mmCIF file of C-alpha atoms in Angstrom:
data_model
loop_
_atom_site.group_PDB
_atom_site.id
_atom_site.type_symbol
_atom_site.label_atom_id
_atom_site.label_comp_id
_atom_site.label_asym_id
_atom_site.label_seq_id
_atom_site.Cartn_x
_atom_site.Cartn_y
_atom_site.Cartn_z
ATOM 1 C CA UNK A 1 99.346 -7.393 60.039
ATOM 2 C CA UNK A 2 102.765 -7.402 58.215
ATOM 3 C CA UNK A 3 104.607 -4.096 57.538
ATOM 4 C CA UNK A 4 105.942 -5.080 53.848
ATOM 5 C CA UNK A 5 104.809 -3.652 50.996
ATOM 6 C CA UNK A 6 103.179 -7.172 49.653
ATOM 7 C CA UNK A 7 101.343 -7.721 53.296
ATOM 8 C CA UNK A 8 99.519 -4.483 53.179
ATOM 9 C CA UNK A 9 98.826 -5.178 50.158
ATOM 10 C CA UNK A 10 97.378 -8.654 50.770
ATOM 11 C CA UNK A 11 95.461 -7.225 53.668
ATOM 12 C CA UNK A 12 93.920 -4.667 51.210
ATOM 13 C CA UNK A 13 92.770 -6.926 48.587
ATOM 14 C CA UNK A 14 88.838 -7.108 50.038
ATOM 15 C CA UNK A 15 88.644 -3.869 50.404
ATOM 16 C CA UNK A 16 86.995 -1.514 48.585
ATOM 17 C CA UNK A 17 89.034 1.030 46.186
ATOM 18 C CA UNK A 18 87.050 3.919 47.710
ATOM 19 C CA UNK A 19 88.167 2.240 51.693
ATOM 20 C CA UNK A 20 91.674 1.433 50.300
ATOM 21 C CA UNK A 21 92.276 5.536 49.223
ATOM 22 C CA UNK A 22 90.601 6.689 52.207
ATOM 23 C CA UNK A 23 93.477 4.835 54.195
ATOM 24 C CA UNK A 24 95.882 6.326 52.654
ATOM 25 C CA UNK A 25 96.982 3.686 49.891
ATOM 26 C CA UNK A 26 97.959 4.508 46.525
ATOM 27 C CA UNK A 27 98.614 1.157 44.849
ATOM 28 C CA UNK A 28 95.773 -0.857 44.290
ATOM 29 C CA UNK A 29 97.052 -4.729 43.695
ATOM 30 C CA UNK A 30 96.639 -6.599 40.299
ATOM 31 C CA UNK A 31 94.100 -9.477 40.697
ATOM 32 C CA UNK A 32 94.720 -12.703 39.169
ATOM 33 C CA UNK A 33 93.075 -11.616 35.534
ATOM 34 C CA UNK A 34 95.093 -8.363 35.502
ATOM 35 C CA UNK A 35 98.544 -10.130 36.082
ATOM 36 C CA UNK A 36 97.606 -12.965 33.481
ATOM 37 C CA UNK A 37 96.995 -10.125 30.974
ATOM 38 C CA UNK A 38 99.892 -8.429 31.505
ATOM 39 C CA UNK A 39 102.318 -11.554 31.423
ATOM 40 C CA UNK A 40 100.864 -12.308 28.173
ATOM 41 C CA UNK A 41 103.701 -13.145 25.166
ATOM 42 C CA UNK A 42 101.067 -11.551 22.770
ATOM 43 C CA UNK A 43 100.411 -7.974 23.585
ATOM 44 C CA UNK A 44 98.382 -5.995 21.581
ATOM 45 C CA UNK A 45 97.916 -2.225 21.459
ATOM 46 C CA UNK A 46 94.932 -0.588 20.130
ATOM 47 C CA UNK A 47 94.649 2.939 20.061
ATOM 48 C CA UNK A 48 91.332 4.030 20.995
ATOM 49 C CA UNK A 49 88.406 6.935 19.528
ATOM 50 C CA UNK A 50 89.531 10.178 20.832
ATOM 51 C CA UNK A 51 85.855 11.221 21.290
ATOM 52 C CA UNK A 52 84.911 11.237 24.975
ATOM 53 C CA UNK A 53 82.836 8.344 25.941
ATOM 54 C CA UNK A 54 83.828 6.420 22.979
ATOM 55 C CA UNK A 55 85.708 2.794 23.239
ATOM 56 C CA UNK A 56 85.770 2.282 19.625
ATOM 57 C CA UNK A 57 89.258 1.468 17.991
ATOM 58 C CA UNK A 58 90.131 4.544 16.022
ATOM 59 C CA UNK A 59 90.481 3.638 12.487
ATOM 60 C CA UNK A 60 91.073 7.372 10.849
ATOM 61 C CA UNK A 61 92.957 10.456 11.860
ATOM 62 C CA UNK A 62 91.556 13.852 12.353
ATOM 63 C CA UNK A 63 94.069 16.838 11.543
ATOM 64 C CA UNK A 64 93.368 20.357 11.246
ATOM 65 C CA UNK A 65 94.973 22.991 8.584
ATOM 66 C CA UNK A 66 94.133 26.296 10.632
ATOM 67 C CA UNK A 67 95.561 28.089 8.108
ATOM 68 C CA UNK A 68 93.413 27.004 5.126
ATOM 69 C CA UNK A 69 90.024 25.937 7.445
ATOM 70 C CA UNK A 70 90.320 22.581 6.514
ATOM 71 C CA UNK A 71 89.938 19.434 8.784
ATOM 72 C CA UNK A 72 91.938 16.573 7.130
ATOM 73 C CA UNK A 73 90.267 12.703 7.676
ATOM 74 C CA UNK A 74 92.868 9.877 6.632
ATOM 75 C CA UNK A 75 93.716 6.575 7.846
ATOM 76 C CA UNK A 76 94.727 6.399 10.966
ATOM 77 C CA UNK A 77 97.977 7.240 11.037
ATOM 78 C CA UNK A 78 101.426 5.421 12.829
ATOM 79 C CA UNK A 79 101.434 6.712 15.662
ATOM 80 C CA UNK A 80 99.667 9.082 17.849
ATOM 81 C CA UNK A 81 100.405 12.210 17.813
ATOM 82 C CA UNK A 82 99.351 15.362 20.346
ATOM 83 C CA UNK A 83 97.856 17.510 17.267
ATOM 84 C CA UNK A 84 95.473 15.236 16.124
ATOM 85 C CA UNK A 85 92.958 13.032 16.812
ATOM 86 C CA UNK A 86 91.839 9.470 16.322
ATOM 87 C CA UNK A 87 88.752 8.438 15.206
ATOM 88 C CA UNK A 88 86.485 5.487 14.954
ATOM 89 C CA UNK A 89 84.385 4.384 11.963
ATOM 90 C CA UNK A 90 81.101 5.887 12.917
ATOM 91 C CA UNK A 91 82.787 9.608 14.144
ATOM 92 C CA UNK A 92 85.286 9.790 10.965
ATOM 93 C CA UNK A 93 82.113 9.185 9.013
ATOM 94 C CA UNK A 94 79.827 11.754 10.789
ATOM 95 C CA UNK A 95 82.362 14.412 11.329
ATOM 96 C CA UNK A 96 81.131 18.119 10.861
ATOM 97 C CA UNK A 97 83.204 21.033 10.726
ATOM 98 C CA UNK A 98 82.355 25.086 11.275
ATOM 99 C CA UNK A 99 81.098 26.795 8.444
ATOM 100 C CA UNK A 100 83.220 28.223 6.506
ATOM 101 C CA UNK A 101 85.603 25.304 6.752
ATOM 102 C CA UNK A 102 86.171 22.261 4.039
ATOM 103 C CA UNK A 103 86.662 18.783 5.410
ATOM 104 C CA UNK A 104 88.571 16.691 2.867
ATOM 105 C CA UNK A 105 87.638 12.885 3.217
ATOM 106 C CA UNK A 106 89.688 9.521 2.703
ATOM 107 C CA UNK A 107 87.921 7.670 -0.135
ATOM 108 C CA UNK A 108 88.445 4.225 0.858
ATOM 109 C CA UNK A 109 87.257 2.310 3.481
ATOM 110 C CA UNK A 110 88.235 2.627 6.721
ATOM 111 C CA UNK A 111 89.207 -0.660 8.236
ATOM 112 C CA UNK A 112 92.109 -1.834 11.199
ATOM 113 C CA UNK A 113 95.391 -2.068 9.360
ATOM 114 C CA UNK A 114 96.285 -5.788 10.135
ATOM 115 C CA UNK A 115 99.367 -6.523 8.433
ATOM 116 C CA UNK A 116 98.531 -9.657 6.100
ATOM 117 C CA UNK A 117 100.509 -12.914 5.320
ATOM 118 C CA UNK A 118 101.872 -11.516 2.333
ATOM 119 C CA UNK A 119 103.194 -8.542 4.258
ATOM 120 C CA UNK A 120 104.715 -10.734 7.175
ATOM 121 C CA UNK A 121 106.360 -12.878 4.432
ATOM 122 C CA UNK A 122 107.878 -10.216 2.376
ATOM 123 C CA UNK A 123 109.307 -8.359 5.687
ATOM 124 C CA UNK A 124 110.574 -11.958 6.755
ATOM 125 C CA UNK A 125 112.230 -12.335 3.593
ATOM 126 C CA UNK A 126 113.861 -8.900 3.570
ATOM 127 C CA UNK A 127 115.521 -9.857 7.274
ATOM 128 C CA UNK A 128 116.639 -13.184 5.507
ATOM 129 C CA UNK A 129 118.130 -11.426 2.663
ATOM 130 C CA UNK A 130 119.864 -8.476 4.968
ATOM 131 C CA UNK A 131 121.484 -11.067 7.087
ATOM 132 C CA UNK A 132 122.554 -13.305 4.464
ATOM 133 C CA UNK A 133 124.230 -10.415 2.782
ATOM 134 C CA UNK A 134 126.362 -9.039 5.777
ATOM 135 C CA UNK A 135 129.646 -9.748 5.008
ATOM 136 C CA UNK A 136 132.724 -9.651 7.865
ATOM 137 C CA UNK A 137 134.226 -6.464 8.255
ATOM 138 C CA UNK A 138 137.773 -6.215 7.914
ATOM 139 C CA UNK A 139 139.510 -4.657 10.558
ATOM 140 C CA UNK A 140 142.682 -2.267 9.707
ATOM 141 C CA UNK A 141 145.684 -3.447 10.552
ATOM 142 C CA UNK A 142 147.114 -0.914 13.798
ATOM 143 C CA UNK A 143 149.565 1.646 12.846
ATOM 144 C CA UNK A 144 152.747 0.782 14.599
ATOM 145 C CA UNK A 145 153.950 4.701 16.682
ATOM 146 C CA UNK A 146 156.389 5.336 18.712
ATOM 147 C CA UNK A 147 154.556 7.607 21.149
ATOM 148 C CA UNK A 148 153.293 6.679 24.385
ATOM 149 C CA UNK A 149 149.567 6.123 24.976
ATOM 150 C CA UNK A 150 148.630 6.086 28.983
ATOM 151 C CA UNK A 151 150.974 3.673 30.711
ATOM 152 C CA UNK A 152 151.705 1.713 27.691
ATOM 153 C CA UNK A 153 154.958 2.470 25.561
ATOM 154 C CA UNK A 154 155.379 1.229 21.455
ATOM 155 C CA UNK A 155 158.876 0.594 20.985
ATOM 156 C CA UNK A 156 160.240 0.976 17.645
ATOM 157 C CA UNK A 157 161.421 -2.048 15.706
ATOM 158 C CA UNK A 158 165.401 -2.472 15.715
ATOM 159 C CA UNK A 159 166.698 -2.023 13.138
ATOM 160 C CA UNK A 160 169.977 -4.085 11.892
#
């Protein structure tokens, strides 16, 4: 048995995750499938339905106005965020609130936001443009001084 990290985890690789905790290790190693996912070029996140038990991509966003009882479905927004909640299709659509309270829908479809061609193009065009369009700064020309500055000393010009 080697002592390194990678032979203990080699000799752990047929075990069981249940065995492997039991003995006291905390890393379980990547198998072949996990380490080809995760050297991918192309990764791609997708947030998932905050309901419990769901694996659904969320597709809306849940937000609550305590203040006027109203529960607020939109698209899904940018990014996550800790006070609200992402939703799939099918729990956006079937959402129910207290009585009392107002829910206050999103008219349109709900749908994954892929950006389109269109989109890509104009956003590649805009990084074309802003490039082309950076001129070179000019630097100022130094101030000659006649003060010292750390070990170096600016003598002044003679003067005839």
């Amino acid at each position: 048995m080697d002592g390194s990290l990678v032979g203990r985890l080699a000799d752990t690789a047929d075990e069981s995750p249940a065995k492997r905790l039991r003995a006291g290790h905390s890393r379980v190693p990547a198998t072949p499938a996990v380490r080809d996912a995760l050297s991918s070029a192309i990764v791609r996140c997708v947030r998932k339905c905050s309901r419990t038990g769901c694996q659904n991509a969320a597709v809306a966003t849940l937000t609550y106005a305590y203040a006027d009882s109203t529960a607020v479905v939109g698209p899904l927004a940018t990014s996550s965020e800790p006070h609200s909640y992402d939703l799939c299709a099918q729990h956006a659509g079937r959402l129910t609130v207290p009585k009392g309270w107002e829910v206050v829908r999103y008219e349109g479809e709900f749908g994954p936001e892929d950006p389109s061609n269109d989109d890509l193009t104009a956003l590649a065009e805009a990084v074309r443009e802003a490039g082309s369009l950076h001129s070179p700064v000019e630097q100022p020309e130094p101030e000659a001084s006649s003060g010292r500055r750390g070990h170096l000393r600016v003598l002044p010009t003679p003067s005839d």
